[in-house]
mmCIF file of C-alpha atoms and ligand atoms in Angstrom:
data_model
loop_
_atom_site.group_PDB
_atom_site.id
_atom_site.type_symbol
_atom_site.label_atom_id
_atom_site.label_comp_id
_atom_site.label_asym_id
_atom_site.label_seq_id
_atom_site.Cartn_x
_atom_site.Cartn_y
_atom_site.Cartn_z
ATOM 1 C CA MET S 1 0.000 0.000 0.000
ATOM 2 C CA ALA S 2 1.197 3.528 -0.764
ATOM 3 C CA ASP S 3 1.809 6.058 2.025
ATOM 4 C CA VAL S 4 0.756 8.995 -0.154
ATOM 5 C CA LEU S 5 -1.607 9.157 -3.147
ATOM 6 C CA ILE S 6 -0.946 11.897 -5.696
ATOM 7 C CA ALA S 7 -3.526 13.049 -8.254
ATOM 8 C CA GLY S 8 -1.751 14.205 -11.439
ATOM 9 C CA ALA S 9 1.507 13.287 -13.185
ATOM 10 C CA GLY S 10 2.576 16.786 -14.188
ATOM 11 C CA PRO S 11 5.932 18.234 -13.108
ATOM 12 C CA VAL S 12 4.648 18.885 -9.569
ATOM 13 C CA GLY S 13 3.034 15.491 -8.907
ATOM 14 C CA LEU S 14 6.060 13.628 -10.269
ATOM 15 C CA ALA S 15 8.551 15.826 -8.369
ATOM 16 C CA LEU S 16 6.587 15.155 -5.180
ATOM 17 C CA ALA S 17 6.543 11.390 -5.845
ATOM 18 C CA LEU S 18 10.311 11.394 -6.371
ATOM 19 C CA ALA S 19 11.047 13.601 -3.350
ATOM 20 C CA LEU S 20 8.969 11.187 -1.224
ATOM 21 C CA HIS S 21 10.695 8.165 -2.752
ATOM 22 C CA ARG S 22 14.109 9.646 -1.899
ATOM 23 C CA ARG S 23 12.886 9.801 1.733
ATOM 24 C CA GLY S 24 11.689 6.182 1.716
ATOM 25 C CA ILE S 25 8.006 7.152 1.507
ATOM 26 C CA VAL S 26 5.967 5.187 -1.033
ATOM 27 C CA ALA S 27 3.835 7.270 -3.397
ATOM 28 C CA ARG S 28 1.295 6.254 -6.019
ATOM 29 C CA VAL S 29 0.393 8.725 -8.754
ATOM 30 C CA LEU S 30 -3.027 8.568 -10.426
ATOM 31 C CA GLU S 31 -3.042 10.327 -13.812
ATOM 32 C CA LYS S 32 -6.100 11.120 -15.878
ATOM 33 C CA ARG S 33 -4.390 10.995 -19.300
ATOM 34 C CA ASP S 34 -2.987 7.917 -21.028
ATOM 35 C CA ALA S 35 0.533 9.435 -21.209
ATOM 36 C CA LEU S 36 2.579 12.398 -19.969
ATOM 37 C CA SER S 37 1.573 15.748 -21.451
ATOM 38 C CA THR S 38 3.809 17.090 -24.225
ATOM 39 C CA ALA S 39 2.147 20.534 -24.365
ATOM 40 C CA SER S 40 4.507 23.470 -24.825
ATOM 41 C CA ARG S 41 4.291 25.308 -21.488
ATOM 42 C CA ALA S 42 6.999 26.216 -18.963
ATOM 43 C CA SER S 43 10.398 27.026 -20.404
ATOM 44 C CA THR S 44 12.397 28.286 -17.460
ATOM 45 C CA PHE S 45 14.111 26.597 -14.551
ATOM 46 C CA HIS S 46 15.205 29.137 -11.962
ATOM 47 C CA PRO S 47 18.270 28.645 -9.705
ATOM 48 C CA ALA S 48 16.292 27.414 -6.659
ATOM 49 C CA THR S 49 14.557 24.833 -8.838
ATOM 50 C CA SER S 50 17.806 23.645 -10.410
ATOM 51 C CA ASP S 51 19.160 23.177 -6.869
ATOM 52 C CA ALA S 52 16.061 21.118 -5.967
ATOM 53 C CA LEU S 53 16.171 18.989 -9.137
ATOM 54 C CA ASP S 54 19.880 18.411 -8.565
ATOM 55 C CA GLU S 55 19.079 17.141 -5.036
ATOM 56 C CA LEU S 56 16.576 14.742 -6.609
ATOM 57 C CA GLY S 57 19.178 13.576 -9.155
ATOM 58 C CA VAL S 58 17.210 14.706 -12.218
ATOM 59 C CA LEU S 59 19.016 17.897 -13.222
ATOM 60 C CA ALA S 60 21.731 16.097 -15.215
ATOM 61 C CA PRO S 61 19.259 14.454 -17.656
ATOM 62 C CA LEU S 62 17.689 17.873 -18.225
ATOM 63 C CA LEU S 63 20.916 19.664 -19.127
ATOM 64 C CA PRO S 64 21.877 18.299 -22.569
ATOM 65 C CA GLY S 65 20.097 20.372 -25.183
ATOM 66 C CA GLY S 66 19.040 23.098 -22.744
ATOM 67 C CA MET S 67 20.138 26.725 -22.766
ATOM 68 C CA ARG S 68 22.060 28.351 -19.946
ATOM 69 C CA VAL S 69 21.140 32.028 -19.502
ATOM 70 C CA ASP S 70 23.621 34.097 -17.504
ATOM 71 C CA ARG S 71 22.405 37.620 -18.222
ATOM 72 C CA ILE S 72 19.076 39.440 -18.523
ATOM 73 C CA LEU S 73 18.764 42.510 -20.740
ATOM 74 C CA TRP S 74 16.246 45.369 -20.483
ATOM 75 C CA ARG S 75 16.047 47.978 -23.232
ATOM 76 C CA ARG S 76 13.993 51.044 -24.066
ATOM 77 C CA GLY S 77 15.254 53.217 -26.952
ATOM 78 C CA ASP S 78 18.879 54.024 -26.195
ATOM 79 C CA THR S 79 18.640 53.067 -22.520
ATOM 80 C CA SER S 80 19.538 49.550 -21.556
ATOM 81 C CA ALA S 81 20.389 47.589 -18.421
ATOM 82 C CA THR S 82 21.945 44.184 -17.869
ATOM 83 C CA LEU S 83 21.864 41.960 -14.829
ATOM 84 C CA ALA S 84 24.340 39.090 -14.490
ATOM 85 C CA LEU S 85 22.842 36.233 -12.486
ATOM 86 C CA ASP S 86 26.206 35.448 -10.944
ATOM 87 C CA VAL S 87 25.262 38.056 -8.319
ATOM 88 C CA LEU S 88 23.639 34.953 -6.758
ATOM 89 C CA ALA S 89 26.840 32.882 -6.748
ATOM 90 C CA ASP S 90 26.987 32.758 -2.920
ATOM 91 C CA GLU S 91 23.369 31.609 -2.592
ATOM 92 C CA THR S 92 22.898 28.811 -5.106
ATOM 93 C CA ARG S 93 24.913 26.114 -6.862
ATOM 94 C CA HIS S 94 23.167 27.163 -10.103
ATOM 95 C CA PRO S 95 23.402 30.976 -10.498
ATOM 96 C CA PHE S 96 21.744 31.015 -13.928
ATOM 97 C CA ARG S 97 18.402 30.318 -15.617
ATOM 98 C CA TRP S 98 18.078 27.071 -17.511
ATOM 99 C CA HIS S 99 15.769 27.269 -20.538
ATOM 100 C CA ARG S 100 14.262 23.898 -21.377
ATOM 101 C CA GLU S 101 10.645 22.869 -22.019
ATOM 102 C CA GLN S 102 8.845 21.259 -19.053
ATOM 103 C CA GLN S 103 7.966 18.307 -21.313
ATOM 104 C CA TYR S 104 11.601 17.165 -20.897
ATOM 105 C CA LEU S 105 11.422 17.276 -17.104
ATOM 106 C CA THR S 106 8.425 14.969 -16.660
ATOM 107 C CA PRO S 107 9.971 11.948 -18.470
ATOM 108 C CA ALA S 108 13.192 12.422 -16.458
ATOM 109 C CA LEU S 109 11.172 12.367 -13.210
ATOM 110 C CA LEU S 110 9.148 9.348 -14.365
ATOM 111 C CA ALA S 111 12.318 7.437 -15.294
ATOM 112 C CA ALA S 112 13.758 8.040 -11.812
ATOM 113 C CA LEU S 113 10.665 6.598 -10.067
ATOM 114 C CA PRO S 114 10.186 2.899 -9.313
ATOM 115 C CA ALA S 115 8.298 1.148 -12.146
ATOM 116 C CA GLY S 116 4.543 1.174 -11.597
ATOM 117 C CA THR S 117 4.461 4.359 -9.481
ATOM 118 C CA VAL S 118 2.228 6.118 -12.026
ATOM 119 C CA ARG S 119 -1.134 4.692 -13.060
ATOM 120 C CA PHE S 120 -2.356 6.277 -16.323
ATOM 121 C CA ASN S 121 -6.025 6.498 -17.407
ATOM 122 C CA ALA S 122 -6.866 6.812 -13.732
ATOM 123 C CA GLY S 123 -8.296 10.309 -13.225
ATOM 124 C CA VAL S 124 -9.509 10.844 -9.670
ATOM 125 C CA VAL S 125 -13.302 11.081 -9.573
ATOM 126 C CA ALA S 126 -14.177 10.708 -5.883
ATOM 127 C CA CYS S 127 -12.524 11.105 -2.500
ATOM 128 C CA GLU S 128 -13.418 10.061 1.048
ATOM 129 C CA GLN S 129 -11.368 10.598 4.157
ATOM 130 C CA ASP S 130 -11.640 9.379 7.750
ATOM 131 C CA ALA S 131 -9.507 9.288 10.868
ATOM 132 C CA THR S 132 -6.935 6.862 9.461
ATOM 133 C CA GLY S 133 -6.624 7.683 5.777
ATOM 134 C CA VAL S 134 -7.907 8.822 2.393
ATOM 135 C CA THR S 135 -9.622 6.732 -0.296
ATOM 136 C CA LEU S 136 -9.481 7.882 -3.911
ATOM 137 C CA HIS S 137 -11.644 6.414 -6.646
ATOM 138 C CA ALA S 138 -10.310 6.555 -10.190
ATOM 139 C CA ALA S 139 -12.073 6.671 -13.539
ATOM 140 C CA ASP S 140 -10.752 3.191 -14.422
ATOM 141 C CA GLY S 141 -12.835 1.725 -11.588
ATOM 142 C CA THR S 142 -9.905 1.220 -9.199
ATOM 143 C CA THR S 143 -9.868 2.322 -5.551
ATOM 144 C CA HIS S 144 -6.715 3.441 -3.717
ATOM 145 C CA ARG S 145 -6.064 4.140 -0.039
ATOM 146 C CA ALA S 146 -3.205 5.836 1.806
ATOM 147 C CA ARG S 147 -2.552 7.955 4.891
ATOM 148 C CA HIS S 148 -2.496 11.170 2.838
ATOM 149 C CA ALA S 149 -3.415 12.406 -0.645
ATOM 150 C CA VAL S 150 -2.174 15.406 -2.613
ATOM 151 C CA GLY S 151 -3.966 17.203 -5.441
ATOM 152 C CA CYS S 152 -1.339 17.971 -8.113
ATOM 153 C CA ASP S 153 -3.963 17.770 -10.829
ATOM 154 C CA GLY S 154 -3.415 21.202 -12.328
ATOM 155 C CA ALA S 155 -5.636 24.207 -12.862
ATOM 156 C CA SER S 156 -8.850 22.181 -13.030
ATOM 157 C CA GLY S 157 -8.269 21.259 -9.366
ATOM 158 C CA ALA S 158 -10.429 18.120 -9.344
ATOM 159 C CA LEU S 159 -9.280 16.914 -5.918
ATOM 160 C CA ARG S 160 -9.450 20.460 -4.553
ATOM 161 C CA ASP S 161 -13.118 20.589 -5.545
ATOM 162 C CA LEU S 162 -13.798 17.092 -4.187
ATOM 163 C CA VAL S 163 -12.583 18.092 -0.716
ATOM 164 C CA GLY S 164 -14.363 21.454 -0.867
ATOM 165 C CA ILE S 165 -11.424 23.900 -0.919
ATOM 166 C CA ALA S 166 -12.512 27.075 -2.705
ATOM 167 C CA ALA S 167 -10.235 28.960 -5.099
ATOM 168 C CA GLU S 168 -10.219 32.701 -5.781
ATOM 169 C CA THR S 169 -9.815 33.014 -9.548
ATOM 170 C CA GLN S 170 -9.508 35.988 -11.843
ATOM 171 C CA ASP S 171 -8.649 36.262 -15.546
ATOM 172 C CA TYR S 172 -6.014 38.846 -16.414
ATOM 173 C CA ALA S 173 -7.465 41.310 -18.898
ATOM 174 C CA HIS S 174 -4.715 40.746 -21.448
ATOM 175 C CA ARG S 175 -3.824 37.564 -23.354
ATOM 176 C CA VAL S 176 -0.447 36.580 -24.727
ATOM 177 C CA LEU S 177 0.748 36.262 -28.325
ATOM 178 C CA ARG S 178 3.720 33.914 -28.636
ATOM 179 C CA ILE S 179 5.795 33.912 -31.833
ATOM 180 C CA LEU S 180 8.578 31.413 -32.537
ATOM 181 C CA THR S 181 11.487 32.178 -34.855
ATOM 182 C CA PRO S 182 14.451 29.992 -35.810
ATOM 183 C CA ILE S 183 16.810 32.966 -36.272
ATOM 184 C CA ASP S 184 19.324 33.706 -33.527
ATOM 185 C CA LEU S 185 18.219 37.052 -32.095
ATOM 186 C CA ARG S 186 21.613 37.562 -30.449
ATOM 187 C CA ALA S 187 22.943 38.585 -33.869
ATOM 188 C CA HIS S 188 20.394 41.446 -33.981
ATOM 189 C CA VAL S 189 20.112 42.696 -30.385
ATOM 190 C CA PRO S 190 23.336 44.023 -28.834
ATOM 191 C CA GLY S 191 23.964 42.676 -25.325
ATOM 192 C CA LEU S 192 21.381 39.874 -25.623
ATOM 193 C CA ASP S 193 22.226 36.571 -23.929
ATOM 194 C CA GLY S 194 19.096 34.407 -23.475
ATOM 195 C CA LEU S 195 16.398 36.724 -22.081
ATOM 196 C CA ALA S 196 15.372 40.320 -22.745
ATOM 197 C CA TYR S 197 12.524 42.642 -21.851
ATOM 198 C CA LEU S 198 12.163 45.291 -24.574
ATOM 199 C CA HIS S 199 9.993 48.335 -23.913
ATOM 200 C CA ALA S 200 8.462 50.842 -26.347
ATOM 201 C CA ASP S 201 5.550 53.295 -26.278
ATOM 202 C CA SER S 202 3.291 50.489 -27.531
ATOM 203 C CA GLY S 203 4.106 48.203 -24.582
ATOM 204 C CA SER S 204 6.696 45.530 -23.934
ATOM 205 C CA CYS S 205 7.981 42.361 -25.523
ATOM 206 C CA SER S 206 9.984 39.487 -24.036
ATOM 207 C CA LEU S 207 12.614 37.504 -25.931
ATOM 208 C CA LEU S 208 13.465 34.015 -24.666
ATOM 209 C CA ARG S 209 16.132 31.787 -26.117
ATOM 210 C CA MET S 210 15.018 28.167 -26.305
ATOM 211 C CA PRO S 211 17.071 25.195 -27.543
ATOM 212 C CA SER S 212 15.690 25.193 -31.096
ATOM 213 C CA ASN S 213 14.215 28.674 -31.500
ATOM 214 C CA TRP S 214 13.496 32.017 -29.847
ATOM 215 C CA ARG S 215 10.144 32.887 -28.303
ATOM 216 C CA LEU S 216 8.869 36.473 -28.713
ATOM 217 C CA ILE S 217 6.080 37.250 -26.265
ATOM 218 C CA PHE S 218 3.628 40.152 -26.556
ATOM 219 C CA ARG S 219 0.554 41.148 -24.575
ATOM 220 C CA ILE S 220 -2.606 41.604 -26.610
ATOM 221 C CA PRO S 221 -5.595 43.686 -25.513
ATOM 222 C CA PRO S 222 -8.842 42.034 -24.365
ATOM 223 C CA GLU S 223 -10.881 43.333 -27.300
ATOM 224 C CA MET S 224 -8.638 41.721 -29.961
ATOM 225 C CA SER S 225 -9.618 38.227 -31.177
ATOM 226 C CA ASP S 226 -7.070 35.394 -31.253
ATOM 227 C CA ASP S 227 -7.266 35.298 -35.062
ATOM 228 C CA ALA S 228 -6.635 39.038 -35.339
ATOM 229 C CA ALA S 229 -3.672 38.771 -32.963
ATOM 230 C CA MET S 230 -2.109 35.945 -34.973
ATOM 231 C CA ASP S 231 -2.757 37.613 -38.335
ATOM 232 C CA ASP S 232 0.559 38.080 -40.132
ATOM 233 C CA THR S 233 0.239 41.842 -40.588
ATOM 234 C CA HIS S 234 -0.500 42.373 -36.894
ATOM 235 C CA ALA S 235 2.225 39.953 -35.748
ATOM 236 C CA ARG S 236 4.846 41.655 -37.934
ATOM 237 C CA ALA S 237 3.789 45.135 -36.827
ATOM 238 C CA ARG S 238 4.271 44.055 -33.194
ATOM 239 C CA ILE S 239 7.735 42.686 -33.990
ATOM 240 C CA ALA S 240 8.668 45.865 -35.882
ATOM 241 C CA ALA S 241 7.718 48.070 -32.920
ATOM 242 C CA PHE S 242 10.636 46.587 -30.982
ATOM 243 C CA LEU S 243 12.910 45.152 -33.699
ATOM 244 C CA PRO S 244 12.300 47.188 -36.889
ATOM 245 C CA SER S 245 14.899 45.374 -38.992
ATOM 246 C CA LEU S 246 13.292 42.010 -38.193
ATOM 247 C CA ARG S 247 9.750 42.743 -39.454
ATOM 248 C CA ASP S 248 10.147 40.040 -42.133
ATOM 249 C CA MET S 249 11.863 37.466 -39.931
ATOM 250 C CA PRO S 250 10.983 33.803 -40.547
ATOM 251 C CA ILE S 251 8.179 32.717 -38.192
ATOM 252 C CA GLU S 252 7.889 28.984 -37.482
ATOM 253 C CA GLY S 253 4.967 29.041 -35.062
ATOM 254 C CA ARG S 254 2.553 31.333 -33.227
ATOM 255 C CA ASP S 255 -0.218 30.936 -30.684
ATOM 256 C CA VAL S 256 -2.332 32.926 -28.242
ATOM 257 C CA TYR S 257 -3.038 31.937 -24.652
ATOM 258 C CA GLY S 258 -4.973 33.492 -21.784
ATOM 259 C CA VAL S 259 -3.505 34.005 -18.323
ATOM 260 C CA LYS S 260 -5.281 33.492 -15.037
ATOM 261 C CA ARG S 261 -4.542 34.418 -11.474
ATOM 262 C CA ALA S 262 -5.810 31.980 -8.876
ATOM 263 C CA MET S 263 -5.220 30.946 -5.302
ATOM 264 C CA ALA S 264 -6.764 28.127 -3.283
ATOM 265 C CA VAL S 265 -7.975 29.549 0.026
ATOM 266 C CA SER S 266 -6.196 26.717 1.877
ATOM 267 C CA TYR S 267 -3.467 24.199 1.047
ATOM 268 C CA ARG S 268 -4.974 21.532 3.289
ATOM 269 C CA ALA S 269 -8.306 19.882 4.109
ATOM 270 C CA GLY S 270 -7.695 17.123 6.659
ATOM 271 C CA ARG S 271 -5.505 14.469 5.064
ATOM 272 C CA VAL S 272 -5.602 16.066 1.608
ATOM 273 C CA MET S 273 -3.069 18.694 0.523
ATOM 274 C CA LEU S 274 -2.683 20.718 -2.677
ATOM 275 C CA ALA S 275 0.427 21.654 -4.671
ATOM 276 C CA GLY S 276 1.276 23.350 -7.964
ATOM 277 C CA ASP S 277 -1.372 24.722 -10.319
ATOM 278 C CA ALA S 278 -4.104 23.161 -8.190
ATOM 279 C CA ALA S 279 -3.098 25.672 -5.484
ATOM 280 C CA HIS S 280 -1.948 28.711 -7.508
ATOM 281 C CA LEU S 281 -1.925 30.173 -11.011
ATOM 282 C CA THR S 282 0.007 33.277 -12.011
ATOM 283 C CA ASN S 283 0.781 35.407 -15.000
ATOM 284 C CA THR S 284 3.452 33.615 -17.082
ATOM 285 C CA ARG S 285 5.878 36.573 -17.234
ATOM 286 C CA GLY S 286 8.820 35.820 -14.970
ATOM 287 C CA GLY S 287 8.249 32.088 -15.472
ATOM 288 C CA MET S 288 7.475 31.319 -11.841
ATOM 289 C CA ASN S 289 4.428 29.107 -11.504
ATOM 290 C CA MET S 290 5.819 25.644 -12.270
ATOM 291 C CA ASN S 291 8.955 26.531 -10.329
ATOM 292 C CA ALA S 292 6.863 27.484 -7.303
ATOM 293 C CA GLY S 293 4.909 24.223 -7.687
ATOM 294 C CA ILE S 294 8.138 22.227 -7.562
ATOM 295 C CA HIS S 295 9.055 24.156 -4.408
ATOM 296 C CA ASP S 296 5.626 23.223 -2.974
ATOM 297 C CA ALA S 297 6.460 19.574 -3.723
ATOM 298 C CA MET S 298 9.944 19.621 -2.184
ATOM 299 C CA THR S 299 8.795 21.286 1.013
ATOM 300 C CA LEU S 300 5.690 19.071 1.258
ATOM 301 C CA ALA S 301 7.814 15.909 1.015
ATOM 302 C CA ALA S 302 9.808 17.159 4.013
ATOM 303 C CA ALA S 303 6.609 17.905 5.946
ATOM 304 C CA LEU S 304 5.007 14.539 5.108
ATOM 305 C CA ALA S 305 8.103 12.857 6.527
ATOM 306 C CA GLN S 306 7.432 14.655 9.846
ATOM 307 C CA GLY S 307 3.731 14.472 10.689
ATOM 308 C CA ASP S 308 0.642 16.481 11.379
ATOM 309 C CA ALA S 309 2.081 19.621 13.003
ATOM 310 C CA ALA S 310 4.617 19.915 10.185
ATOM 311 C CA LEU S 311 1.800 19.665 7.631
ATOM 312 C CA ASP S 312 -0.097 22.514 9.283
ATOM 313 C CA HIS S 313 3.056 24.630 9.324
ATOM 314 C CA TRP S 314 3.715 23.746 5.655
ATOM 315 C CA ALA S 315 0.156 24.555 4.532
ATOM 316 C CA ALA S 316 0.170 27.960 6.238
ATOM 317 C CA ALA S 317 3.667 28.848 5.005
ATOM 318 C CA ARG S 318 2.991 27.935 1.363
ATOM 319 C CA LEU S 319 -0.283 29.883 1.370
ATOM 320 C CA ARG S 320 1.644 32.926 2.615
ATOM 321 C CA VAL S 321 4.222 32.405 -0.142
ATOM 322 C CA VAL S 322 1.477 32.579 -2.771
ATOM 323 C CA ARG S 323 -0.383 35.521 -1.228
ATOM 324 C CA GLU S 324 2.594 37.651 -0.180
ATOM 325 C CA ALA S 325 5.229 36.820 -2.798
ATOM 326 C CA LEU S 326 4.235 34.777 -5.840
ATOM 327 C CA LEU S 327 1.088 36.689 -6.840
ATOM 328 C CA PRO S 328 2.392 40.211 -6.061
ATOM 329 C CA ARG S 329 5.664 39.506 -7.893
ATOM 330 C CA THR S 330 3.990 38.223 -11.026
ATOM 331 C CA ASP S 331 1.384 41.030 -10.892
ATOM 332 C CA ALA S 332 4.189 43.605 -10.648
ATOM 333 C CA ARG S 333 5.791 42.047 -13.688
ATOM 334 C CA VAL S 334 2.559 42.674 -15.592
ATOM 335 C CA SER S 335 2.422 46.359 -14.714
ATOM 336 C CA GLY S 336 5.978 47.054 -15.923
ATOM 337 C CA GLY S 337 6.283 50.790 -15.300
ATOM 338 C CA ASP S 338 9.621 52.364 -16.018
ATOM 339 C CA GLU S 339 11.381 49.049 -15.625
ATOM 340 C CA VAL S 340 14.416 49.833 -17.770
ATOM 341 C CA ALA S 341 15.403 53.012 -15.926
ATOM 342 C CA ARG S 342 14.831 51.243 -12.596
ATOM 343 C CA MET S 343 17.059 48.313 -13.567
ATOM 344 C CA ALA S 344 19.747 50.613 -15.009
ATOM 345 C CA ALA S 345 19.952 52.569 -11.737
ATOM 346 C CA MET S 346 20.394 49.537 -9.459
ATOM 347 C CA THR S 347 23.477 48.980 -7.332
ATOM 348 C CA ARG S 348 24.953 45.469 -7.195
ATOM 349 C CA ASP S 349 23.278 44.870 -3.809
ATOM 350 C CA GLU S 350 19.926 45.943 -5.233
ATOM 351 C CA GLN S 351 20.488 43.661 -8.221
ATOM 352 C CA ARG S 352 21.141 40.776 -5.827
ATOM 353 C CA VAL S 353 17.837 41.411 -4.024
ATOM 354 C CA TRP S 354 15.981 41.632 -7.357
ATOM 355 C CA ALA S 355 17.601 38.436 -8.688
ATOM 356 C CA ARG S 356 16.923 36.568 -5.440
ATOM 357 C CA GLU S 357 13.244 37.446 -5.632
ATOM 358 C CA ALA S 358 12.958 36.788 -9.393
ATOM 359 C CA SER S 359 14.585 33.381 -8.826
ATOM 360 C CA MET S 360 12.407 32.680 -5.767
ATOM 361 C CA LEU S 361 15.527 31.773 -3.774
ATOM 362 C CA ASP S 362 14.058 33.601 -0.775
ATOM 363 C CA ILE S 363 10.788 31.619 -0.760
ATOM 364 C CA ALA S 364 11.627 28.218 -2.256
ATOM 365 C CA ARG S 365 12.260 26.477 1.046
ATOM 366 C CA LEU S 366 9.603 28.170 3.170
ATOM 367 C CA GLY S 367 7.349 25.586 4.797
ATOM 368 C CA ALA S 368 9.927 22.794 4.843
ATOM 369 C CA ALA S 369 9.821 21.034 8.204
HETATM 370 C C1 FAD G 401 2.265 28.986 -22.227
HETATM 371 C C2 FAD G 401 2.703 28.728 -20.816
HETATM 372 C C3 FAD G 401 4.004 29.060 -20.439
HETATM 373 C C4 FAD G 401 4.438 28.813 -19.133
HETATM 374 N N1 FAD G 401 5.719 29.146 -18.796
HETATM 375 C C5 FAD G 401 6.152 28.908 -17.542
HETATM 376 C C6 FAD G 401 7.531 29.149 -17.184
HETATM 377 O O1 FAD G 401 8.367 29.572 -18.005
HETATM 378 N N2 FAD G 401 7.920 28.883 -15.906
HETATM 379 C C7 FAD G 401 7.053 28.378 -14.987
HETATM 380 O O2 FAD G 401 7.474 28.171 -13.834
HETATM 381 N N3 FAD G 401 5.764 28.091 -15.301
HETATM 382 C C8 FAD G 401 5.293 28.335 -16.545
HETATM 383 N N4 FAD G 401 4.013 27.994 -16.886
HETATM 384 C C9 FAD G 401 3.164 27.318 -15.888
HETATM 385 C C10 FAD G 401 3.428 25.797 -15.864
HETATM 386 O O3 FAD G 401 3.210 25.236 -17.140
HETATM 387 C C11 FAD G 401 2.523 25.146 -14.820
HETATM 388 O O4 FAD G 401 2.657 25.879 -13.614
HETATM 389 C C12 FAD G 401 2.881 23.674 -14.576
HETATM 390 O O5 FAD G 401 2.556 22.841 -15.651
HETATM 391 C C13 FAD G 401 2.134 23.175 -13.323
HETATM 392 O O6 FAD G 401 2.439 21.833 -13.081
HETATM 393 P P1 FAD G 401 1.397 20.933 -12.315
HETATM 394 O O7 FAD G 401 2.063 19.591 -12.226
HETATM 395 O O8 FAD G 401 0.940 21.617 -11.084
HETATM 396 O O9 FAD G 401 0.104 20.878 -13.270
HETATM 397 P P2 FAD G 401 -0.032 20.295 -14.741
HETATM 398 O O10 FAD G 401 1.229 20.424 -15.493
HETATM 399 O O11 FAD G 401 -1.254 20.913 -15.311
HETATM 400 O O12 FAD G 401 -0.288 18.742 -14.507
HETATM 401 C C14 FAD G 401 -1.498 18.284 -13.905
HETATM 402 C C15 FAD G 401 -1.710 16.829 -14.286
HETATM 403 O O13 FAD G 401 -2.885 16.362 -13.620
HETATM 404 C C16 FAD G 401 -3.667 15.612 -14.514
HETATM 405 N N5 FAD G 401 -5.049 15.607 -14.040
HETATM 406 C C17 FAD G 401 -6.027 16.524 -14.251
HETATM 407 N N6 FAD G 401 -7.165 16.147 -13.621
HETATM 408 C C18 FAD G 401 -6.890 14.994 -12.992
HETATM 409 C C19 FAD G 401 -7.634 14.114 -12.172
HETATM 410 N N7 FAD G 401 -8.925 14.354 -11.888
HETATM 411 N N8 FAD G 401 -7.033 13.027 -11.680
HETATM 412 C C20 FAD G 401 -5.733 12.743 -11.968
HETATM 413 N N9 FAD G 401 -4.969 13.520 -12.762
HETATM 414 C C21 FAD G 401 -5.548 14.638 -13.250
HETATM 415 C C22 FAD G 401 -3.440 16.278 -15.857
HETATM 416 O O14 FAD G 401 -3.740 15.381 -16.918
HETATM 417 C C23 FAD G 401 -1.963 16.633 -15.783
HETATM 418 O O15 FAD G 401 -1.130 15.582 -16.250
HETATM 419 C C24 FAD G 401 3.553 28.226 -18.182
HETATM 420 C C25 FAD G 401 2.248 27.885 -18.559
HETATM 421 C C26 FAD G 401 1.824 28.136 -19.854
HETATM 422 C C27 FAD G 401 0.405 27.770 -20.240
#
């Protein structure tokens, strides 16, 4: 019998299963789909997350083919600012961002787990709990029991709903247009390493270097349809506002996605806990939400190894992390303001504080027993 049941085999559920396994705690993961998701979503592993994945022994398989990003560039007209992430060298073994799609993390986590840990086609459909444990019923007709269960089942929050934890949810007004180009933008943007935030009167644009292409990310207004946003003339006008000489760049893909802000009102209901997207959703700028979910998982594994008081402490601490740090930080990144001038004026100590917060090094371990 498993000690802990986990709903969802995304990056958070699998990281939790492996962190428990490394502590000698047996986990069983129930996954709704018939295979791991290959959707193109998170792209960024921050230093605190690389430290955690290294502890779990799954950073090495993630490195080949990824992109190390040592510097961030901000630019508006002739003003620019650069921040070197080695300001964090005393605080992390990985003072850089690692750009790699999350779809490469989940197979690495799965491969490190004992065979049979994950049951596919087994979406959780019902939950009962009593004084000694939790019973989960899956869509394939199977029933599973353990001392604790954790909802890592993503934004839909099936287990969260089954145990009656409410979530405060709000759509951001803007949506995001993502354009992929195979050309190396470093040849066209002086000072660019692997990440830039470009500002102009018309708004801002992010440039992210991925292993096989660059992502250009723009906000689009609520009144514009997805089709209008992806229309070639519009897409090229947006590019030209920031990179005039690249208006006719080759484009190998484009999509539009909405962004939500959400927070479960509690991380715990009795023997059931929540982690990852089931507990929080943020704006994607800054690339924090999956990272924060992996931090939820690492700290929860430590608390589950301790007992009830540790779980209460964990649940309260992680809720505070979301309310007081994760959501305000990602909201601030939406509002922008005069970001370039602010970054250009920073002292090295101020840069270190900024980088620590942007990397979540200050909050990653909060809640660990
Ligand atoms: C375009 C985009 C870009 C992003 N970029 C970044 C980034 O750069 N950095 C970052 O940190 N984050 C980023 N994110 C967020 C990141 O993708 C998510 O935070 C991350 O996937 C959350 O992992 P999770 O395991 O909590 O949930 P998910 O990845 O959603 O996994 C949940 C799993 O649960 C399963 N499931 C659902 N219902 C049930 C059920 N009833 N029973 C059992 N299983 C169930 C699902 O099939 C799925 O496999 C991005 C998101 C998007 C959309």
